[in-house]
GROMACS .gro file of C-alpha atoms in nm:
model
  130
    1UNK     CA    1   3.391   2.883   1.224
    2UNK     CA    2   3.608   2.621   1.059
    3UNK     CA    3   3.961   2.610   1.195
    4UNK     CA    4   4.235   2.668   0.944
    5UNK     CA    5   4.500   2.402   0.961
    6UNK     CA    6   4.865   2.414   0.861
    7UNK     CA    7   5.063   2.099   0.817
    8UNK     CA    8   5.406   2.061   0.971
    9UNK     CA    9   5.680   1.866   0.799
   10UNK     CA   10   5.622   1.565   1.024
   11UNK     CA   11   5.263   1.550   0.902
   12UNK     CA   12   5.136   1.698   1.228
   13UNK     CA   13   4.836   1.920   1.172
   14UNK     CA   14   4.852   2.264   1.327
   15UNK     CA   15   4.558   2.489   1.398
   16UNK     CA   16   4.586   2.851   1.294
   17UNK     CA   17   4.470   3.145   1.502
   18UNK     CA   18   4.287   3.453   1.376
   19UNK     CA   19   4.606   3.598   1.227
   20UNK     CA   20   4.684   3.273   1.046
   21UNK     CA   21   4.967   3.190   1.285
   22UNK     CA   22   4.995   2.825   1.393
   23UNK     CA   23   4.909   2.735   1.753
   24UNK     CA   24   4.926   2.410   1.947
   25UNK     CA   25   4.629   2.226   2.101
   26UNK     CA   26   4.623   2.465   2.395
   27UNK     CA   27   4.631   2.768   2.168
   28UNK     CA   28   4.995   2.847   2.245
   29UNK     CA   29   5.154   3.023   1.946
   30UNK     CA   30   5.421   2.824   1.763
   31UNK     CA   31   5.729   2.932   1.576
   32UNK     CA   32   5.892   2.744   1.292
   33UNK     CA   33   6.240   2.609   1.350
   34UNK     CA   34   6.514   2.599   1.089
   35UNK     CA   35   6.451   2.229   1.025
   36UNK     CA   36   6.085   2.290   0.943
   37UNK     CA   37   5.950   2.160   1.273
   38UNK     CA   38   5.736   2.375   1.500
   39UNK     CA   39   5.783   2.453   1.865
   40UNK     CA   40   5.613   2.672   2.122
   41UNK     CA   41   5.698   3.039   2.112
   42UNK     CA   42   5.904   3.021   2.430
   43UNK     CA   43   5.854   3.382   2.530
   44UNK     CA   44   5.476   3.372   2.496
   45UNK     CA   45   5.297   3.396   2.828
   46UNK     CA   46   4.928   3.325   2.868
   47UNK     CA   47   4.790   3.624   3.054
   48UNK     CA   48   4.426   3.690   3.128
   49UNK     CA   49   4.319   4.049   3.182
   50UNK     CA   50   4.020   4.108   3.406
   51UNK     CA   51   3.872   4.395   3.599
   52UNK     CA   52   3.863   4.379   3.979
   53UNK     CA   53   3.573   4.491   4.198
   54UNK     CA   54   3.744   4.827   4.238
   55UNK     CA   55   3.745   4.873   3.861
   56UNK     CA   56   4.121   4.828   3.843
   57UNK     CA   57   4.257   4.607   3.564
   58UNK     CA   58   4.426   4.290   3.681
   59UNK     CA   59   4.661   4.067   3.481
   60UNK     CA   60   4.681   3.699   3.573
   61UNK     CA   61   4.962   3.483   3.439
   62UNK     CA   62   4.832   3.133   3.366
   63UNK     CA   63   5.093   2.855   3.372
   64UNK     CA   64   4.936   2.512   3.356
   65UNK     CA   65   4.720   2.498   3.668
   66UNK     CA   66   4.903   2.781   3.839
   67UNK     CA   67   4.768   3.133   3.834
   68UNK     CA   68   4.971   3.430   3.946
   69UNK     CA   69   4.877   3.794   3.947
   70UNK     CA   70   5.133   4.012   3.770
   71UNK     CA   71   5.153   4.389   3.740
   72UNK     CA   72   4.981   4.569   3.455
   73UNK     CA   73   4.947   4.934   3.360
   74UNK     CA   74   4.628   5.143   3.364
   75UNK     CA   75   4.542   5.034   3.010
   76UNK     CA   76   4.544   4.672   3.128
   77UNK     CA   77   4.867   4.587   2.947
   78UNK     CA   78   5.074   4.335   3.146
   79UNK     CA   79   5.427   4.437   3.241
   80UNK     CA   80   5.732   4.212   3.220
   81UNK     CA   81   5.968   4.146   3.512
   82UNK     CA   82   6.127   4.487   3.478
   83UNK     CA   83   5.806   4.684   3.430
   84UNK     CA   84   5.811   4.718   3.050
   85UNK     CA   85   5.468   4.675   2.884
   86UNK     CA   86   5.439   4.346   2.696
   87UNK     CA   87   5.292   4.313   2.348
   88UNK     CA   88   5.005   4.091   2.241
   89UNK     CA   89   5.110   3.818   1.998
   90UNK     CA   90   4.955   3.864   1.657
   91UNK     CA   91   4.611   3.708   1.629
   92UNK     CA   92   4.600   3.610   1.996
   93UNK     CA   93   4.378   3.750   2.266
   94UNK     CA   94   4.566   3.619   2.567
   95UNK     CA   95   4.926   3.546   2.470
   96UNK     CA   96   5.176   3.820   2.541
   97UNK     CA   97   5.551   3.852   2.485
   98UNK     CA   98   5.808   4.073   2.649
   99UNK     CA   99   5.989   4.298   2.403
  100UNK     CA  100   6.287   4.347   2.633
  101UNK     CA  101   6.587   4.134   2.527
  102UNK     CA  102   6.656   3.859   2.781
  103UNK     CA  103   7.004   3.986   2.871
  104UNK     CA  104   6.874   4.337   2.933
  105UNK     CA  105   6.597   4.196   3.152
  106UNK     CA  106   6.850   3.996   3.350
  107UNK     CA  107   7.077   4.302   3.389
  108UNK     CA  108   6.793   4.504   3.537
  109UNK     CA  109   6.680   4.219   3.762
  110UNK     CA  110   7.039   4.195   3.881
  111UNK     CA  111   7.047   4.569   3.955
  112UNK     CA  112   6.719   4.541   4.143
  113UNK     CA  113   6.868   4.258   4.347
  114UNK     CA  114   6.612   4.005   4.224
  115UNK     CA  115   6.880   3.766   4.097
  116UNK     CA  116   7.250   3.710   4.161
  117UNK     CA  117   7.531   3.745   3.905
  118UNK     CA  118   7.564   3.366   3.912
  119UNK     CA  119   7.194   3.313   3.841
  120UNK     CA  120   7.217   3.562   3.555
  121UNK     CA  121   7.505   3.383   3.384
  122UNK     CA  122   7.332   3.047   3.434
  123UNK     CA  123   7.016   3.177   3.266
  124UNK     CA  124   7.211   3.318   2.973
  125UNK     CA  125   7.399   2.989   2.933
  126UNK     CA  126   7.073   2.796   2.949
  127UNK     CA  127   6.927   3.023   2.681
  128UNK     CA  128   7.220   2.964   2.447
  129UNK     CA  129   7.231   2.586   2.474
  130UNK     CA  130   6.863   2.538   2.397
   0.00000   0.00000   0.00000
């Protein structure tokens, strides 16, 4: 199967996934910025779904060399930090995104005592300056 290739404004060639969406060398989905450059879809998480010996579905978050098991529902759909099912990125088999807005996620994490008010405001600030 020949890989489709899109060309970014800086002449960088981008591979396209099954849905015709550009991905980087590792297969991470990209999004186009206002200036025509491409960057990684920051919310995309690489998650592998497998079935354990007990027949239960297991979701494993893959971050570089680190692997961490995360919760998933009975259908094998990974859940975000607040337990909301994530959605598979178009044309990808193992990249998922949380549909919960970041501020809402942080509010719930705050309520659950997972983060402090200070950590929440820092994360929101960090998100805005990027």
